[in-house]
Coordinates of C-alpha atoms in Angstrom, one line a residue:
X819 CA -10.9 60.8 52.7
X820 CA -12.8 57.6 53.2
X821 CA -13.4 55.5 49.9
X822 CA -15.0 52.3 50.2
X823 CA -18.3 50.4 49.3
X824 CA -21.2 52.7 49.9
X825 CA -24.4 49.7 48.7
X826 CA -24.2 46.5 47.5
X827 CA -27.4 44.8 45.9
X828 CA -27.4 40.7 44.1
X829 CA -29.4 39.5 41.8
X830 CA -29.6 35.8 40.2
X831 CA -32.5 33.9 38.3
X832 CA -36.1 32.9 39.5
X833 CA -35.3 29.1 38.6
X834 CA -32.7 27.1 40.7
X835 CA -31.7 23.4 40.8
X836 CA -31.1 21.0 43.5
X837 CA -28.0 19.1 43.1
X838 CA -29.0 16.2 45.5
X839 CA -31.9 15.4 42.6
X840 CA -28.9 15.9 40.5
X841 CA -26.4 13.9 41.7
X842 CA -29.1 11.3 41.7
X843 CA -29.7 11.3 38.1
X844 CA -26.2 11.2 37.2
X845 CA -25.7 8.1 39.2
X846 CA -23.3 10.1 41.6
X847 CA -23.6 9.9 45.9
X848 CA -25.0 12.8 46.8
X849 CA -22.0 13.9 49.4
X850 CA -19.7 14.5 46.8
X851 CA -22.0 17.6 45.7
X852 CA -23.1 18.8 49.1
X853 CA -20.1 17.9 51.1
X854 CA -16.8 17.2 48.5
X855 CA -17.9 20.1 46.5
X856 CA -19.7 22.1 49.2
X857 CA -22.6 23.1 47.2
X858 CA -26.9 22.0 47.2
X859 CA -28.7 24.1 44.8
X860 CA -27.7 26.2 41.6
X861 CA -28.9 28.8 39.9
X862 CA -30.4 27.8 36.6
X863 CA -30.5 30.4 33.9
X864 CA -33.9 30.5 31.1
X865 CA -32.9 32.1 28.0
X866 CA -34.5 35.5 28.6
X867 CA -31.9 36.3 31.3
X868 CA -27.9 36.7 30.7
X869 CA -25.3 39.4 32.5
X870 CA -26.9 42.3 31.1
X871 CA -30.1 41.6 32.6
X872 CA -29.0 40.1 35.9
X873 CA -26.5 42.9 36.0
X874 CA -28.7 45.7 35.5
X875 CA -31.6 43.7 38.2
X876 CA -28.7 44.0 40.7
X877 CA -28.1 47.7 40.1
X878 CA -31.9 48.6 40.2
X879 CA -32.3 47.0 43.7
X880 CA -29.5 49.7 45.3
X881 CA -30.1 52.6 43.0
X882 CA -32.4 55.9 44.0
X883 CA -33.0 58.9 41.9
X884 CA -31.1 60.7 44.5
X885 CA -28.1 58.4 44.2
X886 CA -28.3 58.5 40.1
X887 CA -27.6 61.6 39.7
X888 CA -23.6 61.3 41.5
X889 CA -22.9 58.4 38.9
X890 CA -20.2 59.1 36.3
X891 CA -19.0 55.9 35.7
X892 CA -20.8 52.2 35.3
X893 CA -18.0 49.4 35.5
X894 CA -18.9 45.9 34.4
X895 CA -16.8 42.8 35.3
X896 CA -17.3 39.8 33.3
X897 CA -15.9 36.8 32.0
X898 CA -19.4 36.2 30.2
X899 CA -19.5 39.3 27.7
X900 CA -22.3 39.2 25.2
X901 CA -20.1 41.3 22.3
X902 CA -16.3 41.0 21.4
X903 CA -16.9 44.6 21.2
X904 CA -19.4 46.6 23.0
X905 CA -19.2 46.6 26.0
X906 CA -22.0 44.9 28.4
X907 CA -22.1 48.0 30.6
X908 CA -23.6 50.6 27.6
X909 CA -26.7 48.2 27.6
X910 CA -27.2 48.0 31.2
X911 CA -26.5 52.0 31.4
X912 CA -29.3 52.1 28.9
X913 CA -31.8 49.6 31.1
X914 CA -31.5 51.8 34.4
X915 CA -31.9 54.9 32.4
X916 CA -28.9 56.4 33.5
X917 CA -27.8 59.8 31.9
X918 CA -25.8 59.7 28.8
X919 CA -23.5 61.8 30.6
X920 CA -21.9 58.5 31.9
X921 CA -18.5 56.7 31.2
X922 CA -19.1 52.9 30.5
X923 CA -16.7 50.1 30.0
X924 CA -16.1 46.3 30.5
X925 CA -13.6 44.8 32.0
X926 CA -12.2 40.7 32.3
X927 CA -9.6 38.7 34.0
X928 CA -11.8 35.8 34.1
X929 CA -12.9 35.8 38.2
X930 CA -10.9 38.9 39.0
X931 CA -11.8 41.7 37.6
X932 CA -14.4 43.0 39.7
X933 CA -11.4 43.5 42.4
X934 CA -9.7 45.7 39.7
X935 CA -12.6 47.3 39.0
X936 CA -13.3 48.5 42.6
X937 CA -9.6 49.3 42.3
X938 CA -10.1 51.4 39.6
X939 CA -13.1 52.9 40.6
X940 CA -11.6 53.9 44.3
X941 CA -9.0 55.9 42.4
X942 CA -12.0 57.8 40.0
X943 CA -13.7 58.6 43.6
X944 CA -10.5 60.0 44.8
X945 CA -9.5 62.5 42.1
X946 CA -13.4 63.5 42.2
X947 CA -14.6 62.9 45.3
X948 CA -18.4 64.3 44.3
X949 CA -18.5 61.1 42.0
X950 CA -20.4 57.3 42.0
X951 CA -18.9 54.2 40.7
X952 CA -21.7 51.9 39.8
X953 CA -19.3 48.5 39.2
X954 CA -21.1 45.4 38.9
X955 CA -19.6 41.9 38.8
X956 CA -22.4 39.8 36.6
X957 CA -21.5 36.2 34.8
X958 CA -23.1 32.5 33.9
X959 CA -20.5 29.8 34.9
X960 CA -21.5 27.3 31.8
X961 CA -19.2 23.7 31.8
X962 CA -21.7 21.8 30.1
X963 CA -24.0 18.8 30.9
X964 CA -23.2 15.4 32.6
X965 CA -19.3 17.1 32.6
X966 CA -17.0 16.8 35.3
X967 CA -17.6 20.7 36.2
X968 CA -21.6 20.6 35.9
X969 CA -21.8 21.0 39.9
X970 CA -19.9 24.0 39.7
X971 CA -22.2 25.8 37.5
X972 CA -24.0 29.3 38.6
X973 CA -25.2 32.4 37.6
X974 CA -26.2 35.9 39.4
X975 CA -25.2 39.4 39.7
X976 CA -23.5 41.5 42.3
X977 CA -23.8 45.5 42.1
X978 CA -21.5 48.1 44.1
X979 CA -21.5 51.9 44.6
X980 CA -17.9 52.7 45.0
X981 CA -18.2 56.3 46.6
X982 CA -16.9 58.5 49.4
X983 CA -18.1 58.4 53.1
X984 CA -19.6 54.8 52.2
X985 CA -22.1 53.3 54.2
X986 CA -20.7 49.4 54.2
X987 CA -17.3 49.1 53.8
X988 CA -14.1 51.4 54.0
X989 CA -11.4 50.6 52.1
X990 CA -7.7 50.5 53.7
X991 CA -5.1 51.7 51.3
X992 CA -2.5 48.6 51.3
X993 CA -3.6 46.1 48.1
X994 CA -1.3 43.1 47.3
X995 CA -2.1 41.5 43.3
X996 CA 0.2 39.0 42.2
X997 CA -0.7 37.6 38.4
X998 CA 1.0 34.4 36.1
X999 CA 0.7 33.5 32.8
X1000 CA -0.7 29.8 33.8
X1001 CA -3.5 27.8 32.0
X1002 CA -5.8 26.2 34.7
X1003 CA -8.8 27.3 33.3
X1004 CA -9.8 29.1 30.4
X1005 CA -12.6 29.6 27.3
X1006 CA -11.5 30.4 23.5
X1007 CA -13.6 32.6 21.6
X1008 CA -14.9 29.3 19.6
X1009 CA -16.4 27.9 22.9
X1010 CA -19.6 28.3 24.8
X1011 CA -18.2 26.4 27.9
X1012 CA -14.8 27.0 30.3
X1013 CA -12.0 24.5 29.9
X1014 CA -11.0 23.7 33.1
X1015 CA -7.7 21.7 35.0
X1016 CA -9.6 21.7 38.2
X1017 CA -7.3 20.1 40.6
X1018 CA -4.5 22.8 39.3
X1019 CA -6.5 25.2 39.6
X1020 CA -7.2 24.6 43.2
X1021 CA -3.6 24.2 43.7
X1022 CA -2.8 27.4 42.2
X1023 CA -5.9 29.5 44.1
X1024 CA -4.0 28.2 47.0
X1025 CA -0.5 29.5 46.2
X1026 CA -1.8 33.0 45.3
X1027 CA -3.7 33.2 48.5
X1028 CA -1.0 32.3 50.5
X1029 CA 1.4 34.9 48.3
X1030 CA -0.7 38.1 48.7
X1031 CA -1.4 37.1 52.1
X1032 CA 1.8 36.7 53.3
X1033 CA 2.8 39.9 50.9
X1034 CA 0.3 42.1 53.0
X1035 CA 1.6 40.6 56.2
X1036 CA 5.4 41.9 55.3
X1037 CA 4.0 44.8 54.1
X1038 CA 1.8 46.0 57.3
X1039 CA 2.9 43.8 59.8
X1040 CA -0.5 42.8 60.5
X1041 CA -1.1 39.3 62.1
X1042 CA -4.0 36.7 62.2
X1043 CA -5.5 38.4 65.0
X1044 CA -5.9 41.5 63.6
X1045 CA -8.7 40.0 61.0
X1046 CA -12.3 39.7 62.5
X1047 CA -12.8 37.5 59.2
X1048 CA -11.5 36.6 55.7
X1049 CA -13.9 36.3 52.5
X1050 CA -12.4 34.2 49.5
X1051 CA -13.5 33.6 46.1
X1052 CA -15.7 30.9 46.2
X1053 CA -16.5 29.4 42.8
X1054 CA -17.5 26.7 45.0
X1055 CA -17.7 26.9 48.6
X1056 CA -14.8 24.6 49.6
X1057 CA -12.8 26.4 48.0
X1058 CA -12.9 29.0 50.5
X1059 CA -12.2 26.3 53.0
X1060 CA -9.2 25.1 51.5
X1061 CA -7.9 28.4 51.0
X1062 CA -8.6 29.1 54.8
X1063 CA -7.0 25.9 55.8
X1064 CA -3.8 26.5 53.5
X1065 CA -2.6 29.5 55.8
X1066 CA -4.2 27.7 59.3
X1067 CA -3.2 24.0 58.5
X1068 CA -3.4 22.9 62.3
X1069 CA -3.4 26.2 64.0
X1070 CA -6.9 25.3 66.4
X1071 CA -6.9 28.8 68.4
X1072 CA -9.3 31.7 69.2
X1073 CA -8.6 33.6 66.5
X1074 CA -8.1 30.2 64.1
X1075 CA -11.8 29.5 65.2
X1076 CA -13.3 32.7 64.9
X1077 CA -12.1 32.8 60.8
X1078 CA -13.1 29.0 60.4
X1079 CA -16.8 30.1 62.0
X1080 CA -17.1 33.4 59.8
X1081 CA -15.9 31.2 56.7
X1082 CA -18.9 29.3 57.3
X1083 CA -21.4 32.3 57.4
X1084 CA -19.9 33.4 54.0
X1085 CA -20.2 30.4 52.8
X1086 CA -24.0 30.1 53.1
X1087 CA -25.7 32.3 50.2
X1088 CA -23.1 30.7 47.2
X1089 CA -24.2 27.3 48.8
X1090 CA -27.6 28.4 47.5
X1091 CA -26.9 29.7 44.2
X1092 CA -23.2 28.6 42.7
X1093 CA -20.5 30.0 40.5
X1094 CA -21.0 33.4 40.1
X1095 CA -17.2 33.9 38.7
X1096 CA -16.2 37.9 39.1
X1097 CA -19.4 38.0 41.9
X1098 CA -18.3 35.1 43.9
X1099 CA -16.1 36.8 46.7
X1100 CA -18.5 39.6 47.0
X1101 CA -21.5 37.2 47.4
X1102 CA -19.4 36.0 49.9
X1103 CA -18.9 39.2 51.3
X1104 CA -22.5 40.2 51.6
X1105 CA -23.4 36.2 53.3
X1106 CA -20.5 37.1 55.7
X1107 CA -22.1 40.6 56.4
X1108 CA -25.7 38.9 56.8
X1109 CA -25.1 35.8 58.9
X1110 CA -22.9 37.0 61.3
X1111 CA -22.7 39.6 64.4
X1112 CA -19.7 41.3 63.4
X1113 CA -19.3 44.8 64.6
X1114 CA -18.6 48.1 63.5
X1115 CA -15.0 48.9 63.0
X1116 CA -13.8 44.6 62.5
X1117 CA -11.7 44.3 59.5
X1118 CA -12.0 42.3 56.8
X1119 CA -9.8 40.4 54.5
X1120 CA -11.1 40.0 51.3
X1121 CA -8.8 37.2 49.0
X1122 CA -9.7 38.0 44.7
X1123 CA -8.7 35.1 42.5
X1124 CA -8.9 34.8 38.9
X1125 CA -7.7 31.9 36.4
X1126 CA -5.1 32.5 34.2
X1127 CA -3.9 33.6 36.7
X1128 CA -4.7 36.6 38.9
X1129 CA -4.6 37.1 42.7
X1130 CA -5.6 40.2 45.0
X1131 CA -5.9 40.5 48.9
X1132 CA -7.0 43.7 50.3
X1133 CA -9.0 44.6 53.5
X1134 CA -12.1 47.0 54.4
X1135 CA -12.9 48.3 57.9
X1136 CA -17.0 48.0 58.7
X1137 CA -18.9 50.9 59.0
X1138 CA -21.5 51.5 61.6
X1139 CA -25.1 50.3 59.9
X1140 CA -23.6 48.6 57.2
X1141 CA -26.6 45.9 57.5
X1142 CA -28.9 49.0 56.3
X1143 CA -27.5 49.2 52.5
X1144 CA -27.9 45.7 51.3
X1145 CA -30.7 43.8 50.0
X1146 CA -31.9 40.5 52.0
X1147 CA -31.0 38.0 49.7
X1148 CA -31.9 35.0 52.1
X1149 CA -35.4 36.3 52.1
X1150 CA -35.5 37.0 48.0
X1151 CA -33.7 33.1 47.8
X1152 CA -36.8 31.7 49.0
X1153 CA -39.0 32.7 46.6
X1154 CA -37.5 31.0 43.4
X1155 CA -38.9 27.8 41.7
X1156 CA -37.3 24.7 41.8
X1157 CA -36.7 23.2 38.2
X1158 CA -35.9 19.5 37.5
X1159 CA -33.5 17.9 36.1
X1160 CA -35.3 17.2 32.3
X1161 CA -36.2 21.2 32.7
X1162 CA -32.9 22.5 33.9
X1163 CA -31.4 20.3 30.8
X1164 CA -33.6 22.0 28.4
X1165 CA -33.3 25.6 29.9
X1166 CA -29.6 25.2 29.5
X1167 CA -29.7 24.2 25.9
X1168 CA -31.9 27.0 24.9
X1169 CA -29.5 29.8 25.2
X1170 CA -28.8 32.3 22.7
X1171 CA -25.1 31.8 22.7
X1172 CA -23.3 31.8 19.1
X1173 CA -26.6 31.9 17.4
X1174 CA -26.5 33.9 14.5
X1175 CA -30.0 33.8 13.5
X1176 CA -33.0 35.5 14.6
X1177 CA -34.9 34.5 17.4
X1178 CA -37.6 35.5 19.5
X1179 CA -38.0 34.5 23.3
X1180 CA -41.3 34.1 25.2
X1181 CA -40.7 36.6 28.3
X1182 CA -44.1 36.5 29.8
X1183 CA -43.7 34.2 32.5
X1184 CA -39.6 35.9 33.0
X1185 CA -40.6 37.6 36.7
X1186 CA -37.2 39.7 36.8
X1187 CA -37.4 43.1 35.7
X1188 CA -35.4 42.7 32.5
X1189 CA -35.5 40.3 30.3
X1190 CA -34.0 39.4 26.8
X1191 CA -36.2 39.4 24.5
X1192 CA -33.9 37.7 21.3
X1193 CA -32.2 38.5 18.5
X1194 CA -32.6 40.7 15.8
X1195 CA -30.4 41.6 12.2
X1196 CA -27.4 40.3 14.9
X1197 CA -28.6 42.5 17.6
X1198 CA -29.7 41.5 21.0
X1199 CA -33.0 42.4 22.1
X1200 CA -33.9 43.8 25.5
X1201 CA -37.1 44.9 27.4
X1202 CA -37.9 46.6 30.8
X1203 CA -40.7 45.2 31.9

């Protein structure tokens, strides 16, 4: 039986930044941001909009009545959860009106987890092959203002149906996950913002890459060639590129060029938004799909990293059509408003965050579907429009 990734849909917020204007007003030159960093505009997040709301935008851009009724099972992967509790995936479940018949749970290994939750959700599909996983990977990458990780900043929402006979993406049986207990980046429950050793953490991506790559290799035999591309994790895009790079170093052939030119296709929609922690590889994974020519039948490579530290590679083989079951993002990235600097700053102070008291958001000029609306006797508030 064929178990794979039937739809995938992405959502992020209305309101972006450009980091040249940026990088400008933090007295920085501009081509450490676009070129050092790989990035030119970022996501910016109002206060009416958080994972639930970007998660459950996602979900309602893939789902159909038709397809509702097959979902058992609604899978959220965060490193962003709203409650120590309950879990982000019950409210979202609520928002799409999905039936109460439904299993619901949240999952986090800080960028990871939405590898383990496809994972997890291939092995529901295979015990009960009549059954939908709805998983979505939704989180706000927050390092706080003028800080050394403000660039890397992001926010959106990726949802997947994880179902037999899928339409996108089938996935091959042979997984490699290697984990660490290692500290390169991390947030205690006290803090808003990640703490961060970046250039560690680059160094470790690196080493888990190569790994579960080299892992997979011993464990299939498969070579280079046998990849019509690799996707990464891309909390920023060149990270991707040094994770590419660490496994080619000066390898300049066909098959070295054709990864380094599809590296660059998935590298183009993250470019546009930022961090999207758990979402980044598969925002990756749908800029690969859209801006490129690959073929039915190519395999994939897809490399999971988390901090702390947590590494997956596992492939997919492309299924005839897949360009039919995803949303156009480039198309929906046009239409957002630029914010400057003195608005972003503000936007990003005005979260809800630890706030204990109540508050009440204006939502009316909010154009996403959901919105949060505030806070309530220590409850969150949230509307569909």
């Amino acid at each position: 039986m064929r178990i794979g990734i039937d739809r995938m849909a992405f959502a992020t917020t209305n309101d972006y930044l450009d980091l040249v204007e940026l990088a400008k007003e933090r007295g920085v030159d501009p081509n450490k941001f676009t070129i050092g960093i790989g990035q030119d505009l970022q996501a910016v997040v109002p206060p009416t909009q958080d994972i639930v709301t970007l998660g459950a935008t996602a979900a309602k851009k893939l789902l159909t009545p038709e397809l509702e009724k097959n979902i058992s099972t609604v899978i959220v992967a965060t490193e962003s959860g709203i409650d120590n509790s309950k879990a982000s995936a019950i409210y979202i479940k609520h928002l799409l009106g999905l039936s109460d018949f439904t299993r619901t749970v949240e999952m986090k290994e800080a960028c990871y987890s939405a590898t383990a939750a496809i994972q997890f959700a291939k092995g529901v599909v295979a015990l009960n092959p009549q059954e939908t996983v709805l998983v979505i990977a939704a989180d706000i990458a927050r390092y706080g203002l003028n800080t050394p990780g403000e660039v890397t900043q992001g926010a959106g929402a990726v949802a997947m149906l994880i179902s037999r006979n899928p339409h996108i993406l089938t996935l091959e049986d042979t997984t490699d996950a290697y984990s660490k207990d290692i500290m390169d980046f991390w947030r205690p429950l006290y803090a808003t913002e990640a703490l961060v050793d970046g250039k560690y953490s680059t160094n470790v991506y690196i080493e888990f890459f190569l790994q579960t790559f080299t892992r997979y290799q011993q464990l299939t035999g498969r070579e280079l060639a046998d990849f019509a591309a690799l996707t990464f994790h891309m909390p920023f895009t060149k990270m991707g590129k040094k994770g590419l790079e660490g496994l080619l170093k000066d390898r300049n052939d066909e098959v070295a060029q054709r990864l380094r030119t599809q590296l660059t296709a998935s590298q183009l929609f993250s470019r546009q938004v930022g961090n999207l922690y758990t979402g980044s590889l598969y925002l990756s994974l749908m800029s690969l799909l859209q801006n490129s020519d690959l073929r039915a039948g190519s395999r994939i490579g897809l490399f999971s990293y988390g901090s702390g530290a947590e590494g997956e590679f596992y492939t997919g083989i492309l299924e005839d059509g897949y360009e039919h079951y995803m949303n156009n993002i480039q198309e929906e990235l046009k239409h957002r408003h630029q914010v400057s600097v003195a608005e972003y700053e503000k936007l990003f102070s005005s979260q809800l965050g630890m706030n204990d008291r109540d508050i009440e958001f204006d939502v009316t000029n909010d154009p996403l579907p959901f919105v949060l609306k505030g806070q309530k006797d220590h409850q969150r508030i949230y509307e569909a429009k």
